[in-house]
């Protein structure tokens, strides 16, 4: 397969469409969360990931796992955690069984902000997907996302 191969060209166009859809969704969600809650899309994502942790052995995520979950480098994740910690939305603590491990937990204020921001996030996401669904290039991707969502197990 070469770079001028029609299959590669089609793949490149599909990747461009996916990138465009991601950018539109992220932009709309970012503006809505910033306007209503002074929260970036990355901050929301981090609070959401950490807010789904549960207590007990094996129920926490290491910072590397958190970084993977929010698609950031470990250093960028650490900076993000520090900013949210300074705002009183997160707290950090040492792992009781491995003193090298540092865990992060959402504070009550962080849980409240996440709860308040979730409807804003979901509405902006829905609006972005509805708008993208009207674009013939993006509509197949929107349908694929909705199909994934409908076939996902209930949480």
mmCIF file of C-alpha atoms in Angstrom:
data_model
loop_
_atom_site.group_PDB
_atom_site.id
_atom_site.type_symbol
_atom_site.label_atom_id
_atom_site.label_comp_id
_atom_site.label_asym_id
_atom_site.label_seq_id
_atom_site.Cartn_x
_atom_site.Cartn_y
_atom_site.Cartn_z
ATOM 1 C CA UNK A 1 0.000 0.000 0.000
ATOM 2 C CA UNK A 2 1.451 3.402 -0.987
ATOM 3 C CA UNK A 3 0.655 6.934 0.118
ATOM 4 C CA UNK A 4 -1.215 7.502 -3.160
ATOM 5 C CA UNK A 5 -3.199 4.304 -2.775
ATOM 6 C CA UNK A 6 -6.946 5.103 -2.875
ATOM 7 C CA UNK A 7 -7.488 3.111 0.317
ATOM 8 C CA UNK A 8 -4.884 5.233 2.130
ATOM 9 C CA UNK A 9 -6.409 8.421 0.755
ATOM 10 C CA UNK A 10 -9.845 7.357 2.002
ATOM 11 C CA UNK A 11 -8.364 6.479 5.384
ATOM 12 C CA UNK A 12 -6.705 9.901 5.588
ATOM 13 C CA UNK A 13 -10.025 11.600 4.773
ATOM 14 C CA UNK A 14 -11.764 9.552 7.454
ATOM 15 C CA UNK A 15 -9.101 10.476 9.988
ATOM 16 C CA UNK A 16 -9.531 14.155 9.063
ATOM 17 C CA UNK A 17 -13.282 13.871 9.598
ATOM 18 C CA UNK A 18 -12.757 12.247 12.992
ATOM 19 C CA UNK A 19 -10.324 14.979 13.970
ATOM 20 C CA UNK A 20 -12.792 17.635 12.825
ATOM 21 C CA UNK A 21 -15.616 16.053 14.833
ATOM 22 C CA UNK A 22 -13.431 15.863 17.931
ATOM 23 C CA UNK A 23 -12.398 19.499 17.569
ATOM 24 C CA UNK A 24 -15.981 20.705 17.174
ATOM 25 C CA UNK A 25 -17.199 18.716 20.161
ATOM 26 C CA UNK A 26 -14.280 19.748 22.352
ATOM 27 C CA UNK A 27 -14.693 23.414 21.405
ATOM 28 C CA UNK A 28 -18.407 23.482 22.172
ATOM 29 C CA UNK A 29 -17.990 21.592 25.461
ATOM 30 C CA UNK A 30 -15.041 23.817 26.458
ATOM 31 C CA UNK A 31 -16.986 27.040 25.869
ATOM 32 C CA UNK A 32 -20.050 25.787 27.739
ATOM 33 C CA UNK A 33 -18.102 24.542 30.763
ATOM 34 C CA UNK A 34 -15.925 27.667 30.952
ATOM 35 C CA UNK A 35 -18.917 29.980 30.679
ATOM 36 C CA UNK A 36 -21.131 28.228 33.211
ATOM 37 C CA UNK A 37 -18.642 26.687 35.665
ATOM 38 C CA UNK A 38 -15.149 28.183 35.108
ATOM 39 C CA UNK A 39 -14.043 24.661 34.244
ATOM 40 C CA UNK A 40 -12.090 23.476 31.209
ATOM 41 C CA UNK A 41 -13.013 20.331 29.315
ATOM 42 C CA UNK A 42 -9.781 18.689 30.585
ATOM 43 C CA UNK A 43 -10.581 19.658 34.182
ATOM 44 C CA UNK A 44 -14.080 18.246 33.800
ATOM 45 C CA UNK A 45 -12.676 15.044 32.305
ATOM 46 C CA UNK A 46 -10.208 14.658 35.178
ATOM 47 C CA UNK A 47 -12.913 15.242 37.809
ATOM 48 C CA UNK A 48 -15.153 12.756 36.010
ATOM 49 C CA UNK A 49 -12.472 10.045 35.857
ATOM 50 C CA UNK A 50 -11.507 10.526 39.500
ATOM 51 C CA UNK A 51 -15.130 10.835 40.577
ATOM 52 C CA UNK A 52 -15.805 7.331 39.264
ATOM 53 C CA UNK A 53 -13.148 5.781 41.505
ATOM 54 C CA UNK A 54 -14.327 3.700 44.421
ATOM 55 C CA UNK A 55 -12.824 3.108 47.842
ATOM 56 C CA UNK A 56 -11.182 -0.118 48.831
ATOM 57 C CA UNK A 57 -8.264 -2.207 47.689
ATOM 58 C CA UNK A 58 -7.655 -1.927 43.970
ATOM 59 C CA UNK A 59 -10.243 0.830 43.633
ATOM 60 C CA UNK A 60 -7.907 3.719 42.953
ATOM 61 C CA UNK A 61 -6.047 4.852 39.884
ATOM 62 C CA UNK A 62 -2.350 5.606 39.848
ATOM 63 C CA UNK A 63 -1.401 8.942 38.333
ATOM 64 C CA UNK A 64 -0.155 7.130 35.198
ATOM 65 C CA UNK A 65 -3.607 5.566 34.803
ATOM 66 C CA UNK A 66 -5.259 8.930 35.329
ATOM 67 C CA UNK A 67 -2.982 10.457 32.668
ATOM 68 C CA UNK A 68 -3.975 7.716 30.231
ATOM 69 C CA UNK A 69 -7.661 8.240 31.038
ATOM 70 C CA UNK A 70 -7.584 11.963 30.270
ATOM 71 C CA UNK A 71 -5.137 11.593 27.345
ATOM 72 C CA UNK A 72 -2.392 13.773 28.800
ATOM 73 C CA UNK A 73 1.246 13.216 29.636
ATOM 74 C CA UNK A 74 2.033 12.430 33.258
ATOM 75 C CA UNK A 75 3.598 15.861 33.744
ATOM 76 C CA UNK A 76 0.593 17.656 32.237
ATOM 77 C CA UNK A 77 -1.714 15.573 34.421
ATOM 78 C CA UNK A 78 0.307 16.484 37.507
ATOM 79 C CA UNK A 79 0.017 20.194 36.631
ATOM 80 C CA UNK A 80 -3.727 19.802 36.087
ATOM 81 C CA UNK A 81 -4.137 17.979 39.410
ATOM 82 C CA UNK A 82 -2.139 20.714 41.142
ATOM 83 C CA UNK A 83 -4.399 23.447 39.711
ATOM 84 C CA UNK A 84 -7.541 21.612 40.817
ATOM 85 C CA UNK A 85 -6.007 20.879 44.214
ATOM 86 C CA UNK A 86 -5.258 24.600 44.653
ATOM 87 C CA UNK A 87 -8.940 25.310 43.922
ATOM 88 C CA UNK A 88 -9.956 22.810 46.616
ATOM 89 C CA UNK A 89 -11.496 20.372 44.113
ATOM 90 C CA UNK A 90 -8.983 17.541 44.577
ATOM 91 C CA UNK A 91 -6.738 16.233 47.334
ATOM 92 C CA UNK A 92 -3.672 14.010 47.095
ATOM 93 C CA UNK A 93 -2.529 11.340 49.529
ATOM 94 C CA UNK A 94 0.041 8.592 49.788
ATOM 95 C CA UNK A 95 -0.985 5.025 49.131
ATOM 96 C CA UNK A 96 -1.257 3.270 52.507
ATOM 97 C CA UNK A 97 0.293 0.060 51.138
ATOM 98 C CA UNK A 98 2.954 1.583 48.850
ATOM 99 C CA UNK A 99 4.487 4.847 50.057
ATOM 100 C CA UNK A 100 5.753 5.537 46.539
ATOM 101 C CA UNK A 101 2.217 5.711 45.186
ATOM 102 C CA UNK A 102 0.328 8.985 45.203
ATOM 103 C CA UNK A 103 -3.407 8.943 44.720
ATOM 104 C CA UNK A 104 -5.823 11.756 44.029
ATOM 105 C CA UNK A 105 -9.360 12.024 45.291
ATOM 106 C CA UNK A 106 -12.186 14.418 44.470
ATOM 107 C CA UNK A 107 -13.177 16.609 47.415
ATOM 108 C CA UNK A 108 -16.777 17.348 48.340
ATOM 109 C CA UNK A 109 -16.450 20.687 46.521
ATOM 110 C CA UNK A 110 -15.116 18.863 43.456
ATOM 111 C CA UNK A 111 -17.975 16.357 43.537
ATOM 112 C CA UNK A 112 -20.480 19.207 43.771
ATOM 113 C CA UNK A 113 -18.888 21.067 40.856
ATOM 114 C CA UNK A 114 -18.857 17.858 38.809
ATOM 115 C CA UNK A 115 -22.532 17.253 39.604
ATOM 116 C CA UNK A 116 -23.387 20.863 38.690
ATOM 117 C CA UNK A 117 -21.332 20.742 35.483
ATOM 118 C CA UNK A 118 -22.500 17.342 34.201
ATOM 119 C CA UNK A 119 -25.801 18.640 32.681
ATOM 120 C CA UNK A 120 -23.896 21.482 30.970
ATOM 121 C CA UNK A 121 -21.349 19.026 29.591
ATOM 122 C CA UNK A 122 -23.994 16.596 28.381
ATOM 123 C CA UNK A 123 -26.122 19.317 26.769
ATOM 124 C CA UNK A 124 -23.111 20.782 24.940
ATOM 125 C CA UNK A 125 -22.079 17.307 23.798
ATOM 126 C CA UNK A 126 -25.586 16.556 22.535
ATOM 127 C CA UNK A 127 -25.782 19.904 20.725
ATOM 128 C CA UNK A 128 -22.374 19.388 19.103
ATOM 129 C CA UNK A 129 -23.341 15.897 17.952
ATOM 130 C CA UNK A 130 -26.697 17.108 16.613
ATOM 131 C CA UNK A 131 -24.963 19.860 14.630
ATOM 132 C CA UNK A 132 -22.332 17.450 13.335
ATOM 133 C CA UNK A 133 -25.074 15.008 12.360
ATOM 134 C CA UNK A 134 -26.286 17.589 9.821
ATOM 135 C CA UNK A 135 -22.884 17.598 8.106
ATOM 136 C CA UNK A 136 -22.741 14.831 5.471
ATOM 137 C CA UNK A 137 -19.029 14.250 6.157
ATOM 138 C CA UNK A 138 -19.500 13.917 9.923
ATOM 139 C CA UNK A 139 -22.920 12.232 10.038
ATOM 140 C CA UNK A 140 -21.545 8.674 9.649
ATOM 141 C CA UNK A 141 -19.239 9.243 12.630
ATOM 142 C CA UNK A 142 -22.093 10.585 14.733
ATOM 143 C CA UNK A 143 -24.181 7.538 13.842
ATOM 144 C CA UNK A 144 -21.272 5.268 14.780
ATOM 145 C CA UNK A 145 -20.919 6.995 18.162
ATOM 146 C CA UNK A 146 -24.614 6.688 18.842
ATOM 147 C CA UNK A 147 -24.529 3.035 17.866
ATOM 148 C CA UNK A 148 -21.610 2.458 20.268
ATOM 149 C CA UNK A 149 -23.530 4.225 23.021
ATOM 150 C CA UNK A 150 -26.661 2.162 22.455
ATOM 151 C CA UNK A 151 -24.721 -1.107 22.519
ATOM 152 C CA UNK A 152 -22.648 -0.228 25.615
ATOM 153 C CA UNK A 153 -23.505 -2.029 28.855
ATOM 154 C CA UNK A 154 -25.422 0.067 31.374
ATOM 155 C CA UNK A 155 -23.312 1.533 34.154
#
